[in-house]
Amino acid sequence: MSEHAKVLVVEDDLEICHLIELVLAAAHLDVRAVGDGETALVVAQAWVPDVMLLDLDIPATDGFEVCRQLRTFSNAYVVMLTARTEDSDKVIGFSTGADDYLTKPFSPPELVARVHAMLRRPRDLVKTSPVRVEQALGLLEIDVDAHEVRVAGDRVLLTKIEFDLLATLTENVRQVLTRDQLRERVWGGSRRADDHTVDVHMSNLRRKISATGHGGMITTVRGVGYRFIPKSQVVHPLNDQQRTPGQRTPASKSRPRV
């Protein structure tokens, strides 16, 4: 439920900040505002907001770094606010953990709609008890209550969007899900999530899983979408001590992509 949800506004322009506070308060949201990145991180830890509206060009610590640090302890939805229009900035924002991107100038109704859209996103994508999926690359463990993902015992820090994407894929093992299906299930069918947005978040998810040393779970079906495939076995190349006399060294292969 979005009513009375907590929204932290991080904006150094006092006029814009005051306007945002008024608009969100009128929408029955609990609002707090700060003007710099360092204070934002302190307040986020203490107050635990549901949504953060984060201006990129703020003093002390910029928006990208705030988002990056926020993701080490919080799963709050992050909507980046900026006058920048370059796609590269959007890609960087998504890669640091942002969930949405709103370009200035924006209308108050659009801002409220974006916040409500964040809060309406489906969360119960898997059963409330932990779901464990046996696979060749380790044990994938998803705990919805704790919002935690572990691969072979190692915790993987995911954003809300990345978590929902993974949960959706693992609910449909071996089934190819199109980008439209993923948009419907994770973004609630929002038109703001285009194919590029889905691909960027999926790329971040796969990169984080690969960082555990256990990639290969999520595959791309070119021109269609993505699927999760648990594998039955892992073949490790023999090292020099294991190789029998006369056995040739296997040709090197690139690491499987996830």
Coordinates of C-alpha atoms in Angstrom, one line a residue:
M1 CA 0.0 0.0 0.0
S2 CA 1.5 3.4 -1.0
E3 CA -0.5 5.5 1.4
H4 CA 1.7 6.8 4.3
A5 CA 4.8 5.2 2.7
K6 CA 8.0 7.0 3.5
V7 CA 9.8 9.1 0.8
L8 CA 13.2 10.6 1.3
V9 CA 13.8 13.6 -1.0
V10 CA 17.5 14.4 -1.8
E11 CA 17.6 17.7 -3.5
D12 CA 19.8 20.8 -3.0
D13 CA 17.6 23.3 -4.9
L14 CA 15.4 24.6 -2.0
E15 CA 12.5 25.7 -4.3
I16 CA 12.3 22.4 -6.1
C17 CA 12.7 20.5 -2.8
H18 CA 9.8 22.5 -1.2
L19 CA 7.6 21.9 -4.2
I20 CA 8.2 18.1 -4.1
E21 CA 7.5 18.0 -0.3
L22 CA 4.2 19.8 -0.8
V23 CA 3.1 17.5 -3.7
L24 CA 4.0 14.3 -1.9
A25 CA 2.5 15.3 1.4
A26 CA -0.8 16.1 -0.5
A27 CA -0.6 12.6 -1.8
H28 CA -0.6 11.3 1.8
L29 CA 3.0 10.3 1.8
D30 CA 5.4 10.7 4.7
V31 CA 8.1 13.0 3.4
R32 CA 11.5 14.0 4.6
A33 CA 14.0 16.1 2.7
V34 CA 17.8 16.6 2.8
G35 CA 20.1 18.7 0.6
D36 CA 23.3 16.6 0.3
G37 CA 24.5 13.1 -0.2
E38 CA 26.2 12.4 3.1
T39 CA 23.1 13.5 5.1
A40 CA 20.9 11.4 2.8
L41 CA 22.9 8.2 3.7
V42 CA 22.7 9.0 7.4
V43 CA 18.9 9.6 7.3
A44 CA 18.3 6.6 5.0
Q45 CA 20.0 4.3 7.6
A46 CA 18.0 5.8 10.5
W47 CA 14.6 6.4 8.9
V48 CA 14.5 3.5 6.4
P49 CA 12.5 5.1 3.6
D50 CA 10.4 3.1 1.1
V51 CA 11.4 5.4 -1.8
M52 CA 14.3 7.8 -2.3
L53 CA 14.0 10.7 -4.8
L54 CA 17.6 11.4 -5.6
D55 CA 19.0 14.3 -7.5
L56 CA 22.2 13.5 -9.3
D57 CA 23.9 16.9 -8.9
I58 CA 24.0 17.3 -5.1
P59 CA 26.8 18.5 -2.9
A60 CA 29.4 16.4 -1.0
T61 CA 28.6 13.0 -2.6
D62 CA 26.9 12.9 -6.0
G63 CA 23.8 10.9 -6.7
F64 CA 25.5 8.0 -8.4
E65 CA 27.7 7.4 -5.3
V66 CA 24.8 7.9 -2.9
C67 CA 22.9 5.2 -4.8
R68 CA 25.9 2.9 -4.8
Q69 CA 26.4 3.2 -1.1
L70 CA 22.7 3.0 -0.4
R71 CA 22.6 -0.4 -2.0
T72 CA 25.0 -1.8 0.6
F73 CA 22.3 -1.5 3.3
S74 CA 19.0 -0.6 1.8
N75 CA 16.5 -1.9 -0.7
A76 CA 14.5 1.3 -1.0
Y77 CA 13.2 2.2 -4.4
V78 CA 15.4 4.9 -6.0
V79 CA 14.1 7.4 -8.5
M80 CA 16.9 9.6 -9.9
L81 CA 16.0 13.2 -10.6
T82 CA 18.2 15.1 -13.1
A83 CA 18.3 17.6 -15.9
R84 CA 20.7 15.3 -17.7
T85 CA 19.3 13.6 -20.8
E86 CA 22.2 11.5 -22.0
D87 CA 21.5 7.7 -22.2
S88 CA 24.9 7.1 -20.7
D89 CA 23.8 8.8 -17.4
K90 CA 20.7 6.6 -17.3
V91 CA 22.8 3.5 -17.8
I92 CA 25.2 4.5 -15.0
G93 CA 22.2 5.2 -12.8
F94 CA 20.7 1.8 -13.4
S95 CA 24.0 0.1 -12.9
T96 CA 24.5 1.7 -9.5
G97 CA 21.1 0.5 -8.4
A98 CA 18.5 3.0 -9.4
D99 CA 15.0 1.8 -10.3
D100 CA 13.6 4.7 -12.3
Y101 CA 14.8 7.9 -13.9
L102 CA 12.8 11.2 -14.1
T103 CA 14.2 14.1 -16.2
K104 CA 13.7 17.7 -15.1
P105 CA 11.5 19.6 -15.6
F106 CA 8.7 17.2 -14.6
S107 CA 5.1 17.8 -13.6
P108 CA 3.9 17.2 -10.1
P109 CA 1.3 14.7 -11.2
E110 CA 4.0 12.7 -13.0
L111 CA 6.2 12.7 -10.0
V112 CA 3.4 11.4 -7.7
A113 CA 2.5 8.8 -10.4
R114 CA 6.1 7.5 -10.5
V115 CA 6.3 7.2 -6.7
H116 CA 3.0 5.3 -6.6
A117 CA 4.2 3.1 -9.4
M118 CA 7.3 2.2 -7.4
L119 CA 5.1 1.3 -4.4
R120 CA 2.7 -0.8 -6.4
R121 CA 5.3 -3.1 -7.9
P122 CA 4.5 -6.7 -7.0
R123 CA 6.7 -8.0 -4.2
D124 CA 5.3 -11.5 -3.5
L125 CA 6.8 -13.2 -6.5
V126 CA 7.8 -16.4 -4.8
K127 CA 6.5 -18.2 -1.8
T128 CA 7.2 -16.7 1.7
S129 CA 9.4 -19.6 2.7
P130 CA 12.9 -19.8 1.2
V131 CA 13.1 -21.3 -2.3
R132 CA 16.1 -23.4 -3.0
V133 CA 17.0 -24.4 -6.6
E134 CA 19.6 -27.1 -7.1
Q135 CA 21.9 -26.4 -10.0
A136 CA 25.3 -27.3 -11.4
L137 CA 26.8 -24.0 -10.4
G138 CA 25.8 -24.2 -6.7
L139 CA 22.8 -23.7 -4.6
L140 CA 20.7 -20.6 -5.4
E141 CA 18.7 -19.6 -2.3
I142 CA 16.0 -16.9 -2.4
D143 CA 14.6 -15.7 0.9
V144 CA 11.6 -13.4 0.2
D145 CA 11.0 -12.4 3.9
A146 CA 14.6 -11.3 4.3
H147 CA 14.9 -10.2 0.7
E148 CA 18.2 -12.1 0.4
V149 CA 19.8 -14.1 -2.4
R150 CA 22.7 -16.4 -1.8
V151 CA 24.7 -18.4 -4.4
A152 CA 26.6 -21.3 -3.0
G153 CA 26.4 -19.7 0.4
D154 CA 27.6 -16.3 -0.7
R155 CA 25.2 -13.4 -0.3
V156 CA 24.4 -11.4 -3.5
L157 CA 23.2 -7.8 -2.9
L158 CA 20.5 -7.0 -5.4
T159 CA 18.2 -4.1 -6.0
K160 CA 14.5 -4.6 -5.7
I161 CA 14.2 -4.8 -9.5
E162 CA 17.0 -7.3 -9.8
F163 CA 15.5 -9.4 -7.0
D164 CA 12.1 -9.4 -8.7
L165 CA 13.6 -10.3 -12.0
L166 CA 15.5 -13.3 -10.5
A167 CA 12.4 -14.4 -8.5
T168 CA 10.3 -14.3 -11.7
L169 CA 12.8 -16.3 -13.7
T170 CA 13.2 -19.0 -11.0
E171 CA 9.5 -19.3 -10.7
N172 CA 9.5 -20.3 -14.4
V173 CA 12.5 -22.7 -14.6
R174 CA 13.5 -23.4 -18.2
Q175 CA 10.7 -21.3 -19.6
V176 CA 11.6 -18.4 -21.8
L177 CA 10.1 -15.1 -20.6
T178 CA 9.8 -12.3 -23.1
R179 CA 10.7 -8.8 -22.2
D180 CA 7.0 -7.9 -22.3
Q181 CA 6.3 -10.7 -19.7
L182 CA 9.1 -9.4 -17.5
R183 CA 7.8 -5.8 -17.7
E184 CA 4.3 -7.0 -16.8
R185 CA 5.4 -9.0 -13.8
V186 CA 8.2 -6.8 -12.5
W187 CA 7.2 -3.3 -13.5
G188 CA 3.4 -3.9 -13.6
G189 CA 3.2 -3.3 -17.3
S190 CA 4.6 0.2 -17.0
R191 CA 5.4 1.8 -20.4
R192 CA 8.4 3.5 -18.8
A193 CA 10.3 0.2 -18.8
D194 CA 11.3 -0.4 -22.4
D195 CA 13.4 -3.2 -23.7
H196 CA 16.6 -1.3 -23.0
T197 CA 15.6 -0.9 -19.4
V198 CA 14.9 -4.6 -19.0
D199 CA 18.3 -5.5 -20.6
V200 CA 20.2 -3.1 -18.4
H201 CA 18.8 -4.5 -15.2
M202 CA 19.2 -8.0 -16.4
S203 CA 22.8 -7.4 -17.3
N204 CA 23.4 -6.0 -13.7
L205 CA 21.8 -9.1 -12.2
R206 CA 23.8 -11.5 -14.2
R207 CA 27.0 -9.6 -13.5
K208 CA 26.4 -9.8 -9.8
I209 CA 25.7 -13.5 -9.9
S210 CA 28.8 -14.1 -12.0
A211 CA 30.9 -12.3 -9.4
T212 CA 30.3 -15.2 -7.0
G213 CA 32.1 -17.5 -9.5
H214 CA 28.9 -19.3 -10.3
G215 CA 27.6 -17.9 -13.5
G216 CA 25.6 -19.5 -16.3
M217 CA 22.2 -19.6 -14.6
I218 CA 20.4 -17.0 -16.7
T219 CA 20.6 -17.3 -20.5
T220 CA 19.5 -15.0 -23.3
V221 CA 17.4 -16.4 -26.0
R222 CA 18.2 -14.0 -28.8
G223 CA 15.2 -12.1 -30.1
V224 CA 12.9 -13.6 -27.5
G225 CA 13.9 -13.0 -23.9
Y226 CA 15.6 -14.7 -20.9
R227 CA 15.3 -18.0 -19.0
F228 CA 16.7 -19.6 -15.9
I229 CA 18.2 -23.1 -16.4
P230 CA 19.4 -25.3 -13.5
K231 CA 22.1 -27.6 -14.9
S232 CA 22.7 -31.2 -13.9
Q233 CA 26.5 -31.2 -13.8
V234 CA 29.7 -29.1 -13.9
V235 CA 32.7 -30.2 -15.9
H236 CA 36.0 -28.7 -14.5
P237 CA 39.1 -28.9 -16.7
L238 CA 41.8 -31.1 -15.2
N239 CA 44.8 -29.4 -13.7
D240 CA 48.4 -30.6 -14.3
Q241 CA 48.4 -33.0 -11.3
Q242 CA 45.1 -34.7 -12.3
R243 CA 46.0 -35.1 -16.0
T244 CA 47.1 -38.6 -17.0
P245 CA 50.4 -39.0 -18.9
G246 CA 50.1 -38.2 -22.5
Q247 CA 46.7 -36.5 -22.1
R248 CA 46.6 -33.2 -24.0
T249 CA 45.6 -29.9 -22.4
P250 CA 42.0 -29.0 -23.3
A251 CA 41.6 -26.0 -25.5
S252 CA 40.9 -22.9 -23.4
K253 CA 37.3 -21.8 -23.4
S254 CA 35.8 -18.5 -22.5
R255 CA 33.8 -18.4 -19.2
P256 CA 30.1 -19.0 -19.8
R257 CA 28.0 -15.9 -19.7
V258 CA 25.1 -15.5 -17.4

